GROMACS .gro file of C-alpha atoms in nm:
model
  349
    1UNK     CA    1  -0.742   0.573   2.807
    2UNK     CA    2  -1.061   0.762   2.715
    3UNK     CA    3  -1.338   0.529   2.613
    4UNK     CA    4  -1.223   0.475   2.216
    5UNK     CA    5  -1.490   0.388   1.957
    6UNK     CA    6  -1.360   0.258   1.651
    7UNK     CA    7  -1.550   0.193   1.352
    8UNK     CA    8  -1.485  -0.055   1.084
    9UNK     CA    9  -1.573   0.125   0.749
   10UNK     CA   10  -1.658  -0.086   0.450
   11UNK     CA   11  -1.366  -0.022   0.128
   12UNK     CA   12  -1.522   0.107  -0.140
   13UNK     CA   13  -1.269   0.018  -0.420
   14UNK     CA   14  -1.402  -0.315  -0.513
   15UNK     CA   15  -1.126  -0.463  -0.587
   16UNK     CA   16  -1.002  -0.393  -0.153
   17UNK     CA   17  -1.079  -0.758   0.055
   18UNK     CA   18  -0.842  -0.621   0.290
   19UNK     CA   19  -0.863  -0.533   0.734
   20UNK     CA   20  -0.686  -0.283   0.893
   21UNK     CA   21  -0.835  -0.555   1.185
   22UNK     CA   22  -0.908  -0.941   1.163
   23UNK     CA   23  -1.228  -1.040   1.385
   24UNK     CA   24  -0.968  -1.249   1.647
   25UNK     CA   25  -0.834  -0.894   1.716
   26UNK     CA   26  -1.125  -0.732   1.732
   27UNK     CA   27  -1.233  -0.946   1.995
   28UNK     CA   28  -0.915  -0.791   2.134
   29UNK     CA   29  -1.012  -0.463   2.163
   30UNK     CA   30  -1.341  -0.497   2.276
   31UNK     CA   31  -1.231  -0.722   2.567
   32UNK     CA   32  -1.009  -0.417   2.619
   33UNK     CA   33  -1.313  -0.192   2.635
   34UNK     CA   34  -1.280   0.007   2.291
   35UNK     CA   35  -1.635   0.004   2.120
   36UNK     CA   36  -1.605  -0.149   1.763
   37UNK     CA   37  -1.888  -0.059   1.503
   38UNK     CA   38  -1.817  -0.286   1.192
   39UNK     CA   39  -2.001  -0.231   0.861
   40UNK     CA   40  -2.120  -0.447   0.586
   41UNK     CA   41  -1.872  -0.579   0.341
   42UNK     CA   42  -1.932  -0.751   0.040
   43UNK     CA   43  -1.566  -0.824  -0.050
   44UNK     CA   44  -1.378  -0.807   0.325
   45UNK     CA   45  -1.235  -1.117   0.313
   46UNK     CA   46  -1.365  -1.195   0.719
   47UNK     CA   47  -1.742  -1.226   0.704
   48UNK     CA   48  -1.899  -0.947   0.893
   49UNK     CA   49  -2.070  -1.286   1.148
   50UNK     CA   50  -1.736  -1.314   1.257
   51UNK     CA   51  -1.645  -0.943   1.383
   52UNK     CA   52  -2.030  -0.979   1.510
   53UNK     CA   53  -1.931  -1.311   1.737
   54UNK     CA   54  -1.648  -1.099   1.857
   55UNK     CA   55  -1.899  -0.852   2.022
   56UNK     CA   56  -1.874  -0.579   1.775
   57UNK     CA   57  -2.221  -0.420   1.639
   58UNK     CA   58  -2.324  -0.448   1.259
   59UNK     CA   59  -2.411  -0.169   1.080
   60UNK     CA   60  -2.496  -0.118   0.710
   61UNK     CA   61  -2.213  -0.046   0.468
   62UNK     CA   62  -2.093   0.356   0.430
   63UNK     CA   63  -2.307   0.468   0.736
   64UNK     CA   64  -1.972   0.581   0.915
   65UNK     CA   65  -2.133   0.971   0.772
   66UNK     CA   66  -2.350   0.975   1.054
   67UNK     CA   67  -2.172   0.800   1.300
   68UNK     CA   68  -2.145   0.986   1.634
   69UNK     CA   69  -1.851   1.259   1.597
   70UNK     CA   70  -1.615   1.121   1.854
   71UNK     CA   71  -1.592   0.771   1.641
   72UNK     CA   72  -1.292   0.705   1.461
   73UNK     CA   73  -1.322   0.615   1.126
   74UNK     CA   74  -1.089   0.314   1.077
   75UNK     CA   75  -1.075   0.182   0.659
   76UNK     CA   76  -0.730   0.127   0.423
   77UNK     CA   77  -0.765   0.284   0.112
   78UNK     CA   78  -0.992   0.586  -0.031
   79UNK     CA   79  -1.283   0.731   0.109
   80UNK     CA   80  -1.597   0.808  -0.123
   81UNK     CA   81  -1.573   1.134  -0.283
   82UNK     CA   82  -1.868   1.263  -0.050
   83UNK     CA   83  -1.911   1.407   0.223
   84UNK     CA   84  -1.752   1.743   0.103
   85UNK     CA   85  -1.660   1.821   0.459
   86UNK     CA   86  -1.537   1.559   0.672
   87UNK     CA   87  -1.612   1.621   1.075
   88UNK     CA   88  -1.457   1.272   1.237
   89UNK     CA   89  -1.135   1.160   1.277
   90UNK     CA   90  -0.989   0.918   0.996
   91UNK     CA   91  -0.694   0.657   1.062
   92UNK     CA   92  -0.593   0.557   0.688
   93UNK     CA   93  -0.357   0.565   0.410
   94UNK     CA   94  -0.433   0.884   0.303
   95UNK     CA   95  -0.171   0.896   0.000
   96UNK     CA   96  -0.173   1.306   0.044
   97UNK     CA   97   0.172   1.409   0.189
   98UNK     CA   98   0.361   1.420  -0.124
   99UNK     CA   99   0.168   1.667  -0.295
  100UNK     CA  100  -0.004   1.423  -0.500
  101UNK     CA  101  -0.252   1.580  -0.749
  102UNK     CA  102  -0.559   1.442  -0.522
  103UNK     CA  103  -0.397   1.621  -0.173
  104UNK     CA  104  -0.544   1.943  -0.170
  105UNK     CA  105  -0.858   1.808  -0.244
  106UNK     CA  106  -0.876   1.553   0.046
  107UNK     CA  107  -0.730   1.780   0.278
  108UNK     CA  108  -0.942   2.073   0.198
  109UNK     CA  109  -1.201   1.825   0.306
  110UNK     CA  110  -1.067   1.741   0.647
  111UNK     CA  111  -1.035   2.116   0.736
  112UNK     CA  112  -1.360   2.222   0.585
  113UNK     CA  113  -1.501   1.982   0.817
  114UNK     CA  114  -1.285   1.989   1.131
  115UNK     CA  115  -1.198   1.656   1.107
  116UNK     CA  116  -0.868   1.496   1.076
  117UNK     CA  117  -0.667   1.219   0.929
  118UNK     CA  118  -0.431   1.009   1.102
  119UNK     CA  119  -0.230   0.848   0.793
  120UNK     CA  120  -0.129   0.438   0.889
  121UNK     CA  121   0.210   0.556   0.654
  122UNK     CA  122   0.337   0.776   0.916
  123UNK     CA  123   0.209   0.611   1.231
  124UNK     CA  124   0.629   0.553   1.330
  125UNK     CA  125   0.806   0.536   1.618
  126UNK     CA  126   1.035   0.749   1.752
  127UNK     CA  127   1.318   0.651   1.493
  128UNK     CA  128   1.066   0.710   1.194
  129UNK     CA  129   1.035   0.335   1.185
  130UNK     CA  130   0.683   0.246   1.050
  131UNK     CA  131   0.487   0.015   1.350
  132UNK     CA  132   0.226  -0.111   1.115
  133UNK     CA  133   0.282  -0.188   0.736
  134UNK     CA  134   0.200  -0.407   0.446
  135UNK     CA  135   0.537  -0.364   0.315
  136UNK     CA  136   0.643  -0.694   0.285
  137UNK     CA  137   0.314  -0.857   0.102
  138UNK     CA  138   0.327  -0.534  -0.189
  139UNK     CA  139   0.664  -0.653  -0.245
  140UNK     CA  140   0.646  -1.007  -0.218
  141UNK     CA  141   0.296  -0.984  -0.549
  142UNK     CA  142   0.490  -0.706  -0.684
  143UNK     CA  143   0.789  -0.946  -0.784
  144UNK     CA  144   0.522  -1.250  -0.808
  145UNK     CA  145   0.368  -1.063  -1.042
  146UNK     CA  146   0.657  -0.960  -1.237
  147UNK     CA  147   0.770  -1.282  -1.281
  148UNK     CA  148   0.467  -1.452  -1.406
  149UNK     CA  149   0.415  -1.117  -1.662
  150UNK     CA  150   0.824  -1.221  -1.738
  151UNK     CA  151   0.725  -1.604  -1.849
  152UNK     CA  152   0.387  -1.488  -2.023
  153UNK     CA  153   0.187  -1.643  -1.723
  154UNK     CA  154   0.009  -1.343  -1.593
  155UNK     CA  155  -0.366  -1.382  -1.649
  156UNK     CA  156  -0.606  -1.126  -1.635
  157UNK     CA  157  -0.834  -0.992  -1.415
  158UNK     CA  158  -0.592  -1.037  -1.150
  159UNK     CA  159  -0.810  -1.236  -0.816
  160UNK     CA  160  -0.716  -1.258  -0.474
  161UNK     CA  161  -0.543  -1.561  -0.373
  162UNK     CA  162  -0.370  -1.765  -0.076
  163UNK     CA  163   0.000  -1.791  -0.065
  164UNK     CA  164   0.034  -2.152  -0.119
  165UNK     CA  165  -0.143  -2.110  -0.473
  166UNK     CA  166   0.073  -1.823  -0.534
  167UNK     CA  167   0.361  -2.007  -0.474
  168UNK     CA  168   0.250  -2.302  -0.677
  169UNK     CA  169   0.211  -2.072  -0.991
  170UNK     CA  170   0.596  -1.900  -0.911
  171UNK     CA  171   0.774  -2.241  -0.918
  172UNK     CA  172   0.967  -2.271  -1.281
  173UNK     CA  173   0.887  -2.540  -1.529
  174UNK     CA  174   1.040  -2.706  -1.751
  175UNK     CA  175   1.083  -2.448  -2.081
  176UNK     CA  176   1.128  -2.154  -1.818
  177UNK     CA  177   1.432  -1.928  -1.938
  178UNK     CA  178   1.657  -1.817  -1.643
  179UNK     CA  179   1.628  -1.416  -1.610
  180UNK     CA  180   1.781  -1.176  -1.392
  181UNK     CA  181   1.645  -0.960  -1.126
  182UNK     CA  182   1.667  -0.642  -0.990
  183UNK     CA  183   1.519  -0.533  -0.644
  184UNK     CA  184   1.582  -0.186  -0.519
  185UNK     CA  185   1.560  -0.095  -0.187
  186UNK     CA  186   1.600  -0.420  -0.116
  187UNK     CA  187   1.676  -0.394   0.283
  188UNK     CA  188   1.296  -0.242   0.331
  189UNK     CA  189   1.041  -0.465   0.434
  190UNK     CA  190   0.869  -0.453   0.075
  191UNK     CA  191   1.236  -0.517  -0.054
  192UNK     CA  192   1.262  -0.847   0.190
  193UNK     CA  193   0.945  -0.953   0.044
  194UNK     CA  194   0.996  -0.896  -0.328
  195UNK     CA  195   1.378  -1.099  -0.251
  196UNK     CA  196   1.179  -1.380  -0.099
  197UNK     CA  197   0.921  -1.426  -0.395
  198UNK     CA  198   1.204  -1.407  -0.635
  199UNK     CA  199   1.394  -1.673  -0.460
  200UNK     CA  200   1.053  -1.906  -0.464
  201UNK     CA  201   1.019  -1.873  -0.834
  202UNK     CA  202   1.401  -1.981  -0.835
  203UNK     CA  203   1.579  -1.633  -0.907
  204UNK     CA  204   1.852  -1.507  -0.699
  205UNK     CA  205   1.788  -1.076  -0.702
  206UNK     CA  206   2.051  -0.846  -0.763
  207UNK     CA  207   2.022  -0.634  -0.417
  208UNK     CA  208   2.055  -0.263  -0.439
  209UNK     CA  209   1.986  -0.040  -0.171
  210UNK     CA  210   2.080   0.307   0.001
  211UNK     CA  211   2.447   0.254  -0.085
  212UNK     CA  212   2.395   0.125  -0.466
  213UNK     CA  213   2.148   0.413  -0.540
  214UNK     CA  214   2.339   0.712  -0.432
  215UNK     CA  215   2.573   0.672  -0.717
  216UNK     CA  216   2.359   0.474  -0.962
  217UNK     CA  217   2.477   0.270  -1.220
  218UNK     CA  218   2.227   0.262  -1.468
  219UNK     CA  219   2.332   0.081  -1.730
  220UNK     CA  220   2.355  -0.212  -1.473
  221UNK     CA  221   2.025  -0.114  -1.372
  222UNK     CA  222   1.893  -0.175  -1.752
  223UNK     CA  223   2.123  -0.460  -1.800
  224UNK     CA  224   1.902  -0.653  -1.603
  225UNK     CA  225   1.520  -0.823  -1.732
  226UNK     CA  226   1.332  -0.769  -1.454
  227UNK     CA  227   1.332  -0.501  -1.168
  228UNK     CA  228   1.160  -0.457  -0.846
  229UNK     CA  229   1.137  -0.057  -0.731
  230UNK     CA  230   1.032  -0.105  -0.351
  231UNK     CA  231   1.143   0.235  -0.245
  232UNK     CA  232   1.003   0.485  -0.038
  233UNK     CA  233   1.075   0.816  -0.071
  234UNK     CA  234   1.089   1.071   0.159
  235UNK     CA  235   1.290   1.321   0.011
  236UNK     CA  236   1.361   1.432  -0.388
  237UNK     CA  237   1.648   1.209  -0.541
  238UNK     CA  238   1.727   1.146  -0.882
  239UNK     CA  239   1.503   0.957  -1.073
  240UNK     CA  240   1.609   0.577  -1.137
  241UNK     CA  241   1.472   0.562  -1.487
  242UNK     CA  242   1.402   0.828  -1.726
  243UNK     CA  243   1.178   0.812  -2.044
  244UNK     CA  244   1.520   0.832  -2.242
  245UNK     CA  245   1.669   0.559  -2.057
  246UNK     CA  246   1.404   0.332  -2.190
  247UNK     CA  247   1.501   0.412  -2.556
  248UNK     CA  248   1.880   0.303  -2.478
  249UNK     CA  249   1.945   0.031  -2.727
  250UNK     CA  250   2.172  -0.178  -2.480
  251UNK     CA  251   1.862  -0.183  -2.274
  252UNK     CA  252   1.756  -0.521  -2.157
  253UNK     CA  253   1.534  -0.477  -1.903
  254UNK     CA  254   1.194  -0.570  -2.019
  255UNK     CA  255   0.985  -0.626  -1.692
  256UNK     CA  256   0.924  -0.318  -1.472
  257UNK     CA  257   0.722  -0.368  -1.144
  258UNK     CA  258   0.688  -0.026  -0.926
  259UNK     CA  259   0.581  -0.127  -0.600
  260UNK     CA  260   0.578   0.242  -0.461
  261UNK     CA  261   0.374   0.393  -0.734
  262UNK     CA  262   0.431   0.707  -0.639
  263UNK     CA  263   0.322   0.821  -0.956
  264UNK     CA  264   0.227   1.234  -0.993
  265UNK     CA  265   0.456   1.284  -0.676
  266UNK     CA  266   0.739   1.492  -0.727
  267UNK     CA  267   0.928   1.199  -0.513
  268UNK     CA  268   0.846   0.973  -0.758
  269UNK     CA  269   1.157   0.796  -0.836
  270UNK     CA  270   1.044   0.628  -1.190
  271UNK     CA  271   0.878   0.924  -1.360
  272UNK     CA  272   0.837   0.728  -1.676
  273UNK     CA  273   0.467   0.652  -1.658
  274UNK     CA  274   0.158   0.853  -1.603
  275UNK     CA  275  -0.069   0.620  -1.454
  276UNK     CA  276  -0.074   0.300  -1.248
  277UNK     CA  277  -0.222   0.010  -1.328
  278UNK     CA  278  -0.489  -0.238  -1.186
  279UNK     CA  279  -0.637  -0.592  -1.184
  280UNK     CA  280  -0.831  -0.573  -1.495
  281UNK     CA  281  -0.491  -0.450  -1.658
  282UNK     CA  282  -0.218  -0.546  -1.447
  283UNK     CA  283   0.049  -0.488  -1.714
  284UNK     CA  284   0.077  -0.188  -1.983
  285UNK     CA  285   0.343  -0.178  -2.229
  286UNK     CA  286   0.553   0.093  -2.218
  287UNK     CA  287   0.788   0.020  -2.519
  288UNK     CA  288   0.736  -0.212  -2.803
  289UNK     CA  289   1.050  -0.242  -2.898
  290UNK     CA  290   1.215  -0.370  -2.756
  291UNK     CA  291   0.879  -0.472  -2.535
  292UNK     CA  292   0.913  -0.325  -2.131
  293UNK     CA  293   0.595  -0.408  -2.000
  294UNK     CA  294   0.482  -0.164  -1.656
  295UNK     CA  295   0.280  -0.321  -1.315
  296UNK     CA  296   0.230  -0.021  -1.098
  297UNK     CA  297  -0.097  -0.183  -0.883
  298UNK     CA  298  -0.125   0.062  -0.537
  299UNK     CA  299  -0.322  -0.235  -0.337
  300UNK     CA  300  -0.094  -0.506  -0.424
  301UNK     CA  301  -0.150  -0.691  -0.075
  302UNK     CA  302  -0.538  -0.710  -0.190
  303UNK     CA  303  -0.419  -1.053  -0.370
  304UNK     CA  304  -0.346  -1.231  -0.073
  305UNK     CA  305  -0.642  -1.053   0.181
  306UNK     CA  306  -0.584  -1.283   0.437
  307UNK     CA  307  -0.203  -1.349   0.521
  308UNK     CA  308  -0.162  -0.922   0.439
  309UNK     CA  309  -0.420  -0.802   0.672
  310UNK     CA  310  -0.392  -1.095   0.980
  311UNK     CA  311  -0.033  -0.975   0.946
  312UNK     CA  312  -0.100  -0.592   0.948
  313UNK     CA  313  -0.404  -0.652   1.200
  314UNK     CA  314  -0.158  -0.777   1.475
  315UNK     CA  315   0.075  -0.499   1.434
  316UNK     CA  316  -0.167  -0.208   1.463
  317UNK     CA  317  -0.372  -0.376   1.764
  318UNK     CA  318  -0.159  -0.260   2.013
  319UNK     CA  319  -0.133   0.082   1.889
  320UNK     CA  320  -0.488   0.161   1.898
  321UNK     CA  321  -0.510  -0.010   2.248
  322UNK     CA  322  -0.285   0.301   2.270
  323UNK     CA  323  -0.497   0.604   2.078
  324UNK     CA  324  -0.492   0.937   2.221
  325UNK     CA  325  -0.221   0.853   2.452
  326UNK     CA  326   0.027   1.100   2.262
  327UNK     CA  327   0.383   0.917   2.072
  328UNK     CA  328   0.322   0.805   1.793
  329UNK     CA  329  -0.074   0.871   1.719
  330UNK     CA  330   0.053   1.222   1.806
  331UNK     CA  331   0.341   1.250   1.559
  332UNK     CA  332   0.041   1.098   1.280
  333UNK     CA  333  -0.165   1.420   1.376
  334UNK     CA  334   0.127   1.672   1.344
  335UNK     CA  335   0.191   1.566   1.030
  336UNK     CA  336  -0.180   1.580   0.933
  337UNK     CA  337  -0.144   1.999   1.035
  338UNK     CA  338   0.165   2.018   0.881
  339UNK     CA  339   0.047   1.842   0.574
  340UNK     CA  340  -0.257   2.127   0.557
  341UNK     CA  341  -0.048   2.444   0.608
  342UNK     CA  342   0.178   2.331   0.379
  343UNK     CA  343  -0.124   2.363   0.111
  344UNK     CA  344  -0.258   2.672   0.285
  345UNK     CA  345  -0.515   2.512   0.511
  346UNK     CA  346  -0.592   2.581   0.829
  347UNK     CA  347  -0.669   2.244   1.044
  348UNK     CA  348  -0.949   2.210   1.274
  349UNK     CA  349  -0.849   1.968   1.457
   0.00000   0.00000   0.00000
């Protein structure tokens, strides 16, 4: 492998404690020989002392712009809206293969610059199967936080957490009313996870998956109180819910928790709201009456920084140990070009 230099950009959504990599694994890489430049972080939940102990360097937050070109810029969520031209290459969840309304910007970016982004959601194998995810901790909060919205326990601003807290708070108590539950794509790994938090707050999920969804039933869909969307979509299928379905009388769903939040995506499968929400407002009501209250939060895994990213950490170490080798880093940057023609761009790299 050609000497790889990673470095460790800080998040700059302040609400993001999140790693892509946890300082035991980053003592990985650099025993390994891979170069790791880790920046300030205010909010990463692993102090930056203990990436340091692991022999990586320390360098001020957001001065991955003039990093040398051949560093890769490793982060999670959004980069800062400048530079206008980006020049290195990016591994993160870019969120711009959908036609989203913020693609063509990013990606303009990338080619302007001759850089190029290699996006963690389609770093798969050779079955399409994706080798490093946070799939099962979005749905796992998404249903936690469904159910504490359902028995008016939510609290807001949402703050990060450990899972044992979590839990704690999930448990019914006495005065609880039994609901039911809806999880579709429930066979996915955010699926698995939103089953198992149901189960802890002592619900047993209706399970729908490819099967139950190519003929939907939607009035059993609204017939339940509480549903869980953890699909992913990859190609255009008929909406789930639709802004009429919501004004059904029979409808008795009144909890709605969109894990994918693939919202302003033509593959969004709940078109029925134009904007996700966050911690400050976890929950928006989309109906009053009857009351069907939305949580569409895109960094769900953000509540519980720790178990989410030691998780995801371990699973991506062994594919950068890999970078530049060709498989599946490969198949990330054909879909990067293919992403860019598709708008009309022309990729650099």
């Amino acid at each position: 492998m050609t000497e790889l230099h990673l470095w460790l950009r800080h998040e700059v959504r302040t609400t993001e404690r999140r790693t892509p990599i946890v300082p035991s694994d980053a003592r990985g890489l650099v025993e390994n020989g891979v170069t790791l430049t880790v920046e300030e972080s205010p909010q990463r939940i692993f102090p930056v002392e203990q990436y340091e102990a692991a022999g990586c360097r320390v360098v001020p937050a957001g001065s991955w712009i003039s990093a040398p070109t051949d560093a890769v810029i490793l982060g999670l969520k959004e980069l800062p809206d400048e530079p206008a031209e980006l020049r290195h290459r990016h591994i993160f969840f870019g969120h711009a293969y959908k036609r989203q309304p913020s693609a063509a910007a990013l990606l303009g970016r990338f080619t302007a610059g001759k850089g190029a982004l290699f996006d963690l959601e389609y770093l798969v194998n050779d079955t399409g199967r994706r080798l490093a995810a946070f799939g099962f901790w979005a749905g796992y909060l998404g249903a936690a936080l469904a159910v504490l919205q359902h028995r008016g326990r939510l609290a807001a601003p949402l703050t990060p957490t450990d899972k044992d807290a979590l839990d704690a708070t999930l448990r019914p108590v006495a005065g609880d009313e039994e609901f039911t539950a809806l999880v579709i794509g429930a066979l996915g790994r955010s699926g698995r996870g939103a089953r198992v938090a149901l189960r802890t707050a002592g619900v047993e999920p209706t399970s729908w998956d490819l099967e139950e969804t190519h003929d939907l039933d939607r009035p059993a869909l609204l017939a339940h109180d509480v549903m869980v969307n953890a699909v992913l979509a990859t190609t255009p299928v008929p909406p789930f819910l639709r802004d009429v379905d919501l004004d059904t009388p029979a409808r008795r769903l009144r909890t709605l928790c969109d894990v994918t939040c693939d919202v302003g995506s033509p593959l969004n499968v709940l078109p029925v709201y134009d904007r996700t929400t966050d911690w400050e407002e976890p929950a928006r009501r989309l109906r009053e009456e009857p009351p069907l209250d939305l949580i569409a939060i895109d960094n769900l895994p953000s509540l519980l920084p720790k178990e989410s990213s030691t998780d995801f950490s371990a699973a991506l170490l062994p594919q950068l140990l890999d970078f530049e080798v060709g498989g599946a880093w490969g198949r990330c940057l054909d879909r990067f070009h293919q992403a860019c023609r598709e708008l009309g761009l022309e990729p650099g790299a």
